[in-house]
XYZ file of C-alpha atoms in Angstrom:
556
model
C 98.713 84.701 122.902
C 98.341 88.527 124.486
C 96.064 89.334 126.074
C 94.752 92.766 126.621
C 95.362 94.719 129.990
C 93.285 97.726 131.244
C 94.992 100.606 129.257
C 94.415 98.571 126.182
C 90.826 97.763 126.633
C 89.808 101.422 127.393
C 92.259 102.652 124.608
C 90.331 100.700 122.185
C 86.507 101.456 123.887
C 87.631 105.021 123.823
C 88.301 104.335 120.162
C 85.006 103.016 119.060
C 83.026 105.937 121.393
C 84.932 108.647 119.558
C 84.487 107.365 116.265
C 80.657 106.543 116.546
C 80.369 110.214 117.285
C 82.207 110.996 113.714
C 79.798 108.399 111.720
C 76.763 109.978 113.029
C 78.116 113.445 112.358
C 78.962 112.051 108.546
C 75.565 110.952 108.143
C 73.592 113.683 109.289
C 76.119 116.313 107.286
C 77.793 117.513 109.819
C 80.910 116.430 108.257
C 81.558 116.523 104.461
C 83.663 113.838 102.726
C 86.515 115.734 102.803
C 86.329 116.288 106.781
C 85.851 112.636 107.424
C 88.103 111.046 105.442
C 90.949 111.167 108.111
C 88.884 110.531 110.040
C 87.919 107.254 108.658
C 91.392 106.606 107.871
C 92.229 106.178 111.267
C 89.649 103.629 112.095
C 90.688 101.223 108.811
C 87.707 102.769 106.870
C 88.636 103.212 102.708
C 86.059 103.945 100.594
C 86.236 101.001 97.918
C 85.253 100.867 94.601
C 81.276 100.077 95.033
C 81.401 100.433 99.090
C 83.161 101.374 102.152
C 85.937 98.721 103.328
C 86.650 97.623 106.354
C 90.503 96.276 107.413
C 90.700 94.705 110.737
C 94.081 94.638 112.509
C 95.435 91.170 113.355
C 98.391 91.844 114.910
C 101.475 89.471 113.738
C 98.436 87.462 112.390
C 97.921 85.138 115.204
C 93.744 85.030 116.010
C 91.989 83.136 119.034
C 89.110 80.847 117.983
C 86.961 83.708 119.791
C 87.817 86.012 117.781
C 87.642 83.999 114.573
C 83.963 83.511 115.295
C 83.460 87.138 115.586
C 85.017 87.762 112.462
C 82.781 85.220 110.668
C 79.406 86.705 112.925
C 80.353 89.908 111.794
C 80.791 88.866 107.894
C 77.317 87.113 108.335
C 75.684 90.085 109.868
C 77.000 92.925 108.046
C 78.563 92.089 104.961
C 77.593 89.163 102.578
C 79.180 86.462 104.379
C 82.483 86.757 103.686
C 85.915 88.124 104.041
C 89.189 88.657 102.316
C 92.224 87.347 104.105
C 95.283 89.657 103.314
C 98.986 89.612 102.455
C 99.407 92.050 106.379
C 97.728 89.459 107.979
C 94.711 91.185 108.214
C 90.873 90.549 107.013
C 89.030 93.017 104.889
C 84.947 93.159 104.598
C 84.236 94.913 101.097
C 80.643 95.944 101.560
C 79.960 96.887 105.190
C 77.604 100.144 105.601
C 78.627 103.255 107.268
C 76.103 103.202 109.976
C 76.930 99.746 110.706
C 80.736 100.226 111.595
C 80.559 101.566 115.022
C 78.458 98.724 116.156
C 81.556 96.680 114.154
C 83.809 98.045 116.307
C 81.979 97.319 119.299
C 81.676 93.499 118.662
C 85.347 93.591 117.644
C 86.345 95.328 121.153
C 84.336 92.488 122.699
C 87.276 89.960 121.691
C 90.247 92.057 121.654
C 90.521 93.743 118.248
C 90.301 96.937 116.479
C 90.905 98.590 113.403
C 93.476 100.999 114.271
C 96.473 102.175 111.926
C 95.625 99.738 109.658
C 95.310 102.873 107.124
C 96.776 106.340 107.411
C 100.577 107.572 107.141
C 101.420 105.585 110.477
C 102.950 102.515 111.803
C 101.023 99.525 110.020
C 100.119 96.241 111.832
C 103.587 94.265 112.658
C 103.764 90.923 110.860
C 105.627 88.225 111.818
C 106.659 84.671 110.445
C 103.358 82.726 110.602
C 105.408 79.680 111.965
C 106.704 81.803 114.537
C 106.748 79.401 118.218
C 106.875 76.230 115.978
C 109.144 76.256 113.614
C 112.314 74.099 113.430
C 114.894 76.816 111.835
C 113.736 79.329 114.574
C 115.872 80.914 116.879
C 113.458 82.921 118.829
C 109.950 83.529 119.027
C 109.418 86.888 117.193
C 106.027 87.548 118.294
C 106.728 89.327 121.917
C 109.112 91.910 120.077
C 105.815 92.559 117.505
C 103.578 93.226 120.140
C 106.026 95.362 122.219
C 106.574 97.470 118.569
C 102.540 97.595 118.687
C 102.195 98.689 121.973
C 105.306 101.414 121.353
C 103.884 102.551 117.997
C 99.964 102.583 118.841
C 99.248 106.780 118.964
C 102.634 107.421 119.014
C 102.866 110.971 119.200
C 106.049 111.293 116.868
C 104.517 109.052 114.227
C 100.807 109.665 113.856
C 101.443 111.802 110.852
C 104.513 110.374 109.103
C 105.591 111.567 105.348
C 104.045 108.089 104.408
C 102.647 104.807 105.462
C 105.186 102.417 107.470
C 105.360 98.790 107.741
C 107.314 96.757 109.869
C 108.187 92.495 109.616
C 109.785 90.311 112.033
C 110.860 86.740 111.576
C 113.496 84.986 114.600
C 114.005 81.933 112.100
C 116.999 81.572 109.476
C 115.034 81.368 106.640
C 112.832 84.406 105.970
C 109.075 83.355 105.692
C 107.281 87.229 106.707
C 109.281 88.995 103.564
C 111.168 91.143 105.871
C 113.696 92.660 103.097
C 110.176 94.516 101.802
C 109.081 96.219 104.145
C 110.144 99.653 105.752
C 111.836 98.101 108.627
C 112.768 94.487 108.689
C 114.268 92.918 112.107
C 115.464 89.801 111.764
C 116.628 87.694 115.156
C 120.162 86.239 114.895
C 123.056 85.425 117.602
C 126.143 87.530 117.132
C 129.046 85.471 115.527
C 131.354 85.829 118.414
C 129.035 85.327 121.572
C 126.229 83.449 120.880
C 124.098 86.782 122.370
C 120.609 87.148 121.010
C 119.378 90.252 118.895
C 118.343 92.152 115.862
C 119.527 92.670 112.413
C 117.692 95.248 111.220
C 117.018 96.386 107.753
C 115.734 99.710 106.520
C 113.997 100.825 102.762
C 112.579 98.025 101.765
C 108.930 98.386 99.886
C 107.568 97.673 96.578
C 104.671 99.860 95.050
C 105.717 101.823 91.615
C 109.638 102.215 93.314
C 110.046 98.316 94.119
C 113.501 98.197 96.220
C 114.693 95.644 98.741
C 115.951 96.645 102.155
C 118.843 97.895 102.886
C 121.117 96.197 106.657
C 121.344 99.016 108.826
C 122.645 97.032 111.843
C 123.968 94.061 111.619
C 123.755 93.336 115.462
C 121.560 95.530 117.805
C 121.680 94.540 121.232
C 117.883 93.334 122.365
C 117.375 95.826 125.271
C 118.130 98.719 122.799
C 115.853 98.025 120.023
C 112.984 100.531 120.854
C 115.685 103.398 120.905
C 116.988 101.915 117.543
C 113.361 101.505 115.955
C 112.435 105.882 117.351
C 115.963 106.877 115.514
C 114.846 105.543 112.412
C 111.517 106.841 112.820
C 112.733 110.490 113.461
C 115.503 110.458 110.797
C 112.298 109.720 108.293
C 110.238 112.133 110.116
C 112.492 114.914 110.016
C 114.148 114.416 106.336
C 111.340 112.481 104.359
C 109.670 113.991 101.771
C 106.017 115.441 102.147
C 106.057 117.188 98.949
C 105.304 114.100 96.656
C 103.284 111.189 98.214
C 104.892 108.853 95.621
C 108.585 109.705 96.551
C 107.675 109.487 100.359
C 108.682 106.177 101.695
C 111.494 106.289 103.746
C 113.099 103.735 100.945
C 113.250 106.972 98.726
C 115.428 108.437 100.931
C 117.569 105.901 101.812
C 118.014 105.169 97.952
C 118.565 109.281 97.795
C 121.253 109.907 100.623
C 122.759 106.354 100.067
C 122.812 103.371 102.864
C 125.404 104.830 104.841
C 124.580 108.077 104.919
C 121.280 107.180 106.106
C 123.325 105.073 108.775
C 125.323 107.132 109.824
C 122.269 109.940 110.838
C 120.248 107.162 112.259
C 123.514 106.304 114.692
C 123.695 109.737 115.575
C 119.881 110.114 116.427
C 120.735 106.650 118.628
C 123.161 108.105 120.461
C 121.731 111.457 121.678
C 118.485 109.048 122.755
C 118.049 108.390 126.584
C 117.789 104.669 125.939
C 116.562 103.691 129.225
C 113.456 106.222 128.655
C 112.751 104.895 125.684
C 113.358 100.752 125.622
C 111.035 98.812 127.092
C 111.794 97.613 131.082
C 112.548 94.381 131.271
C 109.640 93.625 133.516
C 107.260 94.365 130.736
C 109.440 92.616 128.489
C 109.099 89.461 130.371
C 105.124 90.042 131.106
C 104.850 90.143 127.778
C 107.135 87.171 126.435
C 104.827 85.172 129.388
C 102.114 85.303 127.180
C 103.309 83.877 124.570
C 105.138 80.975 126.511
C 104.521 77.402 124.640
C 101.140 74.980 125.017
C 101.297 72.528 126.734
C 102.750 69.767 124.664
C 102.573 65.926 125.046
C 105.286 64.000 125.037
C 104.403 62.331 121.989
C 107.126 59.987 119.392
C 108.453 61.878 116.695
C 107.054 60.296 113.973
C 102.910 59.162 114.243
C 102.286 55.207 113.240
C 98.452 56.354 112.801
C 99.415 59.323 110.518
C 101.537 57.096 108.359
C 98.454 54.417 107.862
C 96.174 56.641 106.792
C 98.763 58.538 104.363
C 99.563 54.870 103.334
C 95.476 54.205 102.707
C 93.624 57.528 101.242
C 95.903 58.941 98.471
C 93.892 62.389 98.804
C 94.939 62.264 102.337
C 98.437 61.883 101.302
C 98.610 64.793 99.056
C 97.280 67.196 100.927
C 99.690 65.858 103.886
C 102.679 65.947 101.478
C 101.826 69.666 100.506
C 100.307 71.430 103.741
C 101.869 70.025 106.834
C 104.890 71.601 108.270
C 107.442 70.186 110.654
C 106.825 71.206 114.072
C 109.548 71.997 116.899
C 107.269 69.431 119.071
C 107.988 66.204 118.535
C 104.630 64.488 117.203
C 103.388 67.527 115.930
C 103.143 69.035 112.687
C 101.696 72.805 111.148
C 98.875 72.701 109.541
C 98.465 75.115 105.982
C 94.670 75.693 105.400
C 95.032 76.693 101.640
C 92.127 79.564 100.809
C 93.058 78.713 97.417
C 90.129 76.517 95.784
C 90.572 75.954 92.729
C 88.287 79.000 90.500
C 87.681 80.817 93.529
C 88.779 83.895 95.303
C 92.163 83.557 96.376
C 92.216 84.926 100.253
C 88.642 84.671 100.423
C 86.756 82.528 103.583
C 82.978 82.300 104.183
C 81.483 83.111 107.835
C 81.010 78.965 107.920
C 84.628 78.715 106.992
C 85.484 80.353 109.252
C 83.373 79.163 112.003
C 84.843 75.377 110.981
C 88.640 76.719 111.012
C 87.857 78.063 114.213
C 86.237 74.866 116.028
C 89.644 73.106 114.989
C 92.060 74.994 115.932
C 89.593 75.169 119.652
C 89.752 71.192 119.121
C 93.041 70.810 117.832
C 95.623 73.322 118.233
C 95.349 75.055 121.988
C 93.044 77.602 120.041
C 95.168 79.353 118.597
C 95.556 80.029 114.461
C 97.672 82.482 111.834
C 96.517 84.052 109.440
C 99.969 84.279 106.417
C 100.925 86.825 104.688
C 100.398 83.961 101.695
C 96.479 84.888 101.877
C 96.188 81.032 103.913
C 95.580 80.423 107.601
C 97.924 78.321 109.952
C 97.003 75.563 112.687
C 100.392 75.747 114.772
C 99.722 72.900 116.991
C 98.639 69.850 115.687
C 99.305 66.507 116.853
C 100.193 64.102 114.261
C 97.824 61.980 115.111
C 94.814 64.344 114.927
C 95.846 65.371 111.002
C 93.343 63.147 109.543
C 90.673 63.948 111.405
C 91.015 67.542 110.518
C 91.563 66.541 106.932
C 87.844 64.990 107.427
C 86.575 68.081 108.306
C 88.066 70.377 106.149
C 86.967 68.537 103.362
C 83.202 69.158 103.010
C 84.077 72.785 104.274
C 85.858 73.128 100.843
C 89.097 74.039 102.319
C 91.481 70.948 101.658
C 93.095 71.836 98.829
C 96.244 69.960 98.796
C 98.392 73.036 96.865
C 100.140 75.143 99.834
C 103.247 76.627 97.949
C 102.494 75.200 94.142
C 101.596 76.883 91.448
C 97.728 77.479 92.129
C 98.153 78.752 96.124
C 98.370 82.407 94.021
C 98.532 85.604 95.657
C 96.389 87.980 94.579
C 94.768 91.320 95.510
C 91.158 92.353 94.690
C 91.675 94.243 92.100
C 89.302 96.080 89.669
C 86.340 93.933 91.156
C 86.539 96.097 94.132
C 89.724 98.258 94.880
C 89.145 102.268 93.789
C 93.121 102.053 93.344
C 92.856 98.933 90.645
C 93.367 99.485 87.082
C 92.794 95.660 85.856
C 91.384 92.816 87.814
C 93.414 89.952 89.596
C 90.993 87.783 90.840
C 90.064 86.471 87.292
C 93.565 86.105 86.572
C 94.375 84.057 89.263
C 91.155 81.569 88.789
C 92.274 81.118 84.970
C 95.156 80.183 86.016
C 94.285 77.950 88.485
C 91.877 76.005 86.210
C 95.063 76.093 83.913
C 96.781 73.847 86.339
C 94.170 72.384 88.221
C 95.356 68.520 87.858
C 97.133 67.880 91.060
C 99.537 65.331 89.944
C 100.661 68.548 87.530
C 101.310 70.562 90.338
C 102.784 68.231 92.441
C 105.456 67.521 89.389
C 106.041 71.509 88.653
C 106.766 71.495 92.457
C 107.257 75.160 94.537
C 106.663 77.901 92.261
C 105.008 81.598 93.739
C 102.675 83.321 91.540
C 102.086 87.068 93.014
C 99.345 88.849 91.256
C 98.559 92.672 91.393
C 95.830 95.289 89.943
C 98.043 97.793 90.279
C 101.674 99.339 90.467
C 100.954 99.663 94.566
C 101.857 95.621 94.553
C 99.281 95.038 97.150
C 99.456 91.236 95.882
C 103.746 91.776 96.210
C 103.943 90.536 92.368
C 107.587 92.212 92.967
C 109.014 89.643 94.891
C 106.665 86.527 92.910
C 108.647 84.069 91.068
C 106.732 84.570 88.394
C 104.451 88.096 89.366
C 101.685 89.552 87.435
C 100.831 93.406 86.727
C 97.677 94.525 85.751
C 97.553 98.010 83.591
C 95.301 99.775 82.061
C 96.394 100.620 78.382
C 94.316 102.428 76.244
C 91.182 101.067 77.956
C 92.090 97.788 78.073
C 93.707 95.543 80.511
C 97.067 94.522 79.817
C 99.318 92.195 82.388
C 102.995 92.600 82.338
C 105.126 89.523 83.923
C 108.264 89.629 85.915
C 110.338 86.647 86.242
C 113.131 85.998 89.333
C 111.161 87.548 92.318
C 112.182 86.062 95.917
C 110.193 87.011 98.811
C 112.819 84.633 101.050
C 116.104 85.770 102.843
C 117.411 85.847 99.170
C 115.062 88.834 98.502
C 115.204 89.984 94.691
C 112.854 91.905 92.518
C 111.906 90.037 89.201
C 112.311 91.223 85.502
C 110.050 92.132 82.970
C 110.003 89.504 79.980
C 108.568 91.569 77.727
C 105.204 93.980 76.612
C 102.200 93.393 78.586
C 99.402 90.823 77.408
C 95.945 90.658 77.125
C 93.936 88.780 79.887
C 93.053 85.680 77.966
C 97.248 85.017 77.035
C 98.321 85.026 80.583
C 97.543 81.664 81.366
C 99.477 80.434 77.827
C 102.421 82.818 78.702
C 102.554 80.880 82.694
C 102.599 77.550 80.451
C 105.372 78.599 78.405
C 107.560 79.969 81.073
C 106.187 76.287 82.688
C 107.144 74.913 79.864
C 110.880 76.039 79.885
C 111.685 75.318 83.553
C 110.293 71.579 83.261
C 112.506 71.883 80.301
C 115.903 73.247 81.605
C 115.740 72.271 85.560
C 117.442 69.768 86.868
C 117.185 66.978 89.163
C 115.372 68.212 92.324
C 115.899 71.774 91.376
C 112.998 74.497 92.440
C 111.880 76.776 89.929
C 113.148 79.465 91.415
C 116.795 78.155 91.321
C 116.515 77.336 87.933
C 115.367 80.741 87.036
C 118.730 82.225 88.827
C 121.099 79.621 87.386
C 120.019 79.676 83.508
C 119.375 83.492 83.729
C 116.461 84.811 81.928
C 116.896 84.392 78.098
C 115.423 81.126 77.896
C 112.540 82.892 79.075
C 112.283 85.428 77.506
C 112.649 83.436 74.202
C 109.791 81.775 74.683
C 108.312 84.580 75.868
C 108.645 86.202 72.757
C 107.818 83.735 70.353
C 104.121 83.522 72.264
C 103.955 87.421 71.691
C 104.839 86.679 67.982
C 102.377 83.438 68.058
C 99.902 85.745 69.025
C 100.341 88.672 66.702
């Protein structure tokens, strides 16, 4: 895990002293609304709904058991003892007060964090796979290339004030688990076909918001040393030519989708070349300093498969599901990933009390060289778990309310927060997703439907990435009332796809009897072994939509 060096920590102190200075000018009226807001911006303030929000950065969502605890202090102590996990790996408080931020800041600078361009028309917080160091498909680590992008894009001076927000997503693994294909820039490690050499495919456009569109390959092999030169020719192609005129045609996936893919190519290739690359990459000292930190634990040489893990599957059938549904397979031999679903049952999806978060951090301290991820699924990840420890975090997680055995069924929905507390919102999601959840509660139903995304949004800006759900979920408002609209198809994977519309939007309480339906016909038409999603894309959507509109005619 990084760790910060000098420049960083008086970057970030310099950070909190400057913006302390702009609160106290805001409250004493100094500054109007209209003066602070960018200023706010900048610091990952957004003035909610009912209250001032506060996004924390976690950069490609990998968190310290240090600085989990400060996150759940700070939840106790300034906000009502909570806070929202979200789909860029960061954590949102909803009702901090102004005055209180500053001293926010400071406790976050005491364990390495900050808010920075986690709002604004910058670079965004760099996401990664949240199985990146562990995972069995991987190729490379992709979490040394996100912090050197961090460290590149933090105050930029090109890119502070870009035509539009930016995102970035790396994965080094084959299949795609940090939805690469929608985000701005997507780098994806691979070995060229020829000579086995390591380095980046990288895709540019992709986004979803009112103009859903998946990204389009730039490069299909960039050499490793000359991906910072790669990454500031894309950036200055959208600086220079993106639009500023009309926020919602702003994205640089607007003008990719305006000049064409290779056009866009081709002046990116020509920005590359007039670049001084070794100016610009990174030197491959500070390329190794930083892959250093994020060498592997220490590791025992364990058996690959746990006799004591198998018992207690084989004895406590709760045990077993949640085993069956939440564990991943480790690169370690005798090791496994552990999926902390924050999706109880009726609750908030994404959301973790302070004493959550206090327990999640004590194991992963215990359990997993103290170190956890927070996924871009709303869950958090234990990456290092011996096999033989599983049930006796199982134990623990249970009274803490957070071993729910449904990572990747039906019920682990992603959702924003919606009309309960985002100014943006125009229906709620949170209700949505609890209805459904109760819908499907029975395990042994979930466990038969089998993987199957549910992406939920309260508005077209697809902060809950409905776009890419396999089944996703649009709230509208429509003549005052809330109306949900369903796609069908979505694939947030390597296969990337943006799902269809069945049909006209539906009340609140006939979303959870549509899900059924469209249940309904995949348990129907799948078959043996077959996901939902593959179903979906080998029957095609009329079967669907058929039942989809005899509900709407059911209901009328």
């Amino acid at each position: 895990m990084y760790r910060y060096d000098e420049f960083d920590e008086r970057f970030v102190r310099d950070r909190v002293a400057q913006f302390s200075d702009q609160v106290a000018r805001r409250l004493d009226g100094s500054l109007t609304e209209d003066e602070f807001k960018p200023l706010r911006l900048k610091n990952g303030v957004y003035l909610q709904l009912h209250a001032y929000m506060l996004r924390i950065a976690v950069p490609y969502g990998t968190l310290s058991s240090k600085q989990m605890r400060q996150l759940a202090l700070i939840g106790e102590r300034f906000d009502r003892g909570y806070g929202h996990f979200t789909t860029r790996q960061n954590l949102q408080f909803n009702w901090p007060k102004l005055r209180d931020v500053p001293e926010i800041l400071g406790l976050l600078a005491d364990v390495e964090m900050h808010c920075i361009q986690t709002s604004g028309n910058c670079i965004r917080n760099v996401t990664a796979d949240h199985f990146a160091g562990v995972a069995q498909d991987e190729i490379e680590d992709p979490r040394p290339v996100c912090e050197l992008i961090r460290q590149w894009s933090t105050a930029h001076p090109e890119f502070s004030y870009l035509p539009r927000k930016f995102k970035i997503a790396a994965t080094g693994a084959q299949h795609d688990r940090a939805v690469t294909k929608a985000h701005d820039i997507g780098l994806r490690i691979v070995r060229h076909p020829d000579s086995g050499e390591i380095g980046y495919e990288i895709s540019v456009g992709g986004g979803l918001g009112r103009t859903p569109m998946i990204g389009k390959v730039v490069r299909d092999f960039l050499p490793k040393p000359d991906l910072l030169a790669y990454l500031e020719a894309i950036m200055r192609v959208y600086n220079q030519e993106g639009r500023r005129d009309n926020k919602y045609k702003a994205r640089v996936k607007i003008l990719v989708h305006e000049i064409g893919t290779e056009e866009f190519r081709s002046r990116v290739e020509a920005e590359f070349a007039t670049l001084d690359g070794p100016s610009v990459n990174a030197d491959p000292e500070e390329l190794a300093r930083i892959e250093a930190y994020f060498a592997p634990p220490a590791y025992e040489t364990l058996p690959r498969e746990s006799a004591a893990l198998a018992a207690a599957r084989a004895s406590n059938p709760a045990f077993d599901r949640w085993a069956g549904t939440n564990l991943t397979p480790h690169r370690a031999d005798g090791y496994s990933a552990v999926t902390i679903s924050l999706k109880p049952i009726g609750l908030a999806p994404g959301d973790a009390t302070s004493e959550q978060m206090r327990v999640i951090a004590d194991l992963a301290e215990r359990y997993s060289f103290d170190e956890l991820r927070v996924t871009h699924a709303q869950n958090i990840v234990l990456p290092h778990v011996r096999q033989d420890d599983l049930h006796a975090i199982w134990e623990a997680l249970v009274p803490a309310g957070l071993a729910t055995a449904n990572s990747g069924l039906i019920t682990d929905i992603i959702a924003c927060p919606g009309l309960d507390y985002c100014a943006l919102a125009t229906a709620r999601s949170i209700p949505i997703a609890q209805a459904i959840q109760q819908r499907f509660e029975d395990a042994e139903r979930q466990t038969e439907i089998g993987e199957l995304n549910i992406k939920i949004s309260g508005c077209i800006n697809a902060c809950g990435h409905h776009h890419v759900g396999h089944i996703g979920i649009l709230g509208l408002e429509k003549r005052g009332i809330e109306s949900y609209q369903i796609t069908l198809g979505g694939d947030a994977t390597e296969n990337a796809a943006v799902g269809e519309i069945l049909g006209p939007g539906l009340p609140a309480e006939e979303v959870p009897g549509a899900i059924e339906a469209i249940v309904g016909v995949y348990e129907a038409e799948r078959n043996d072994g077959e996901r939902f999603i593959e179903t979906v894309k080998r029957v095609g959507l009329s079967p669907f939509k058929a039942a989809f509109k005899e509900l709407s005619h059911a209901a009328d």
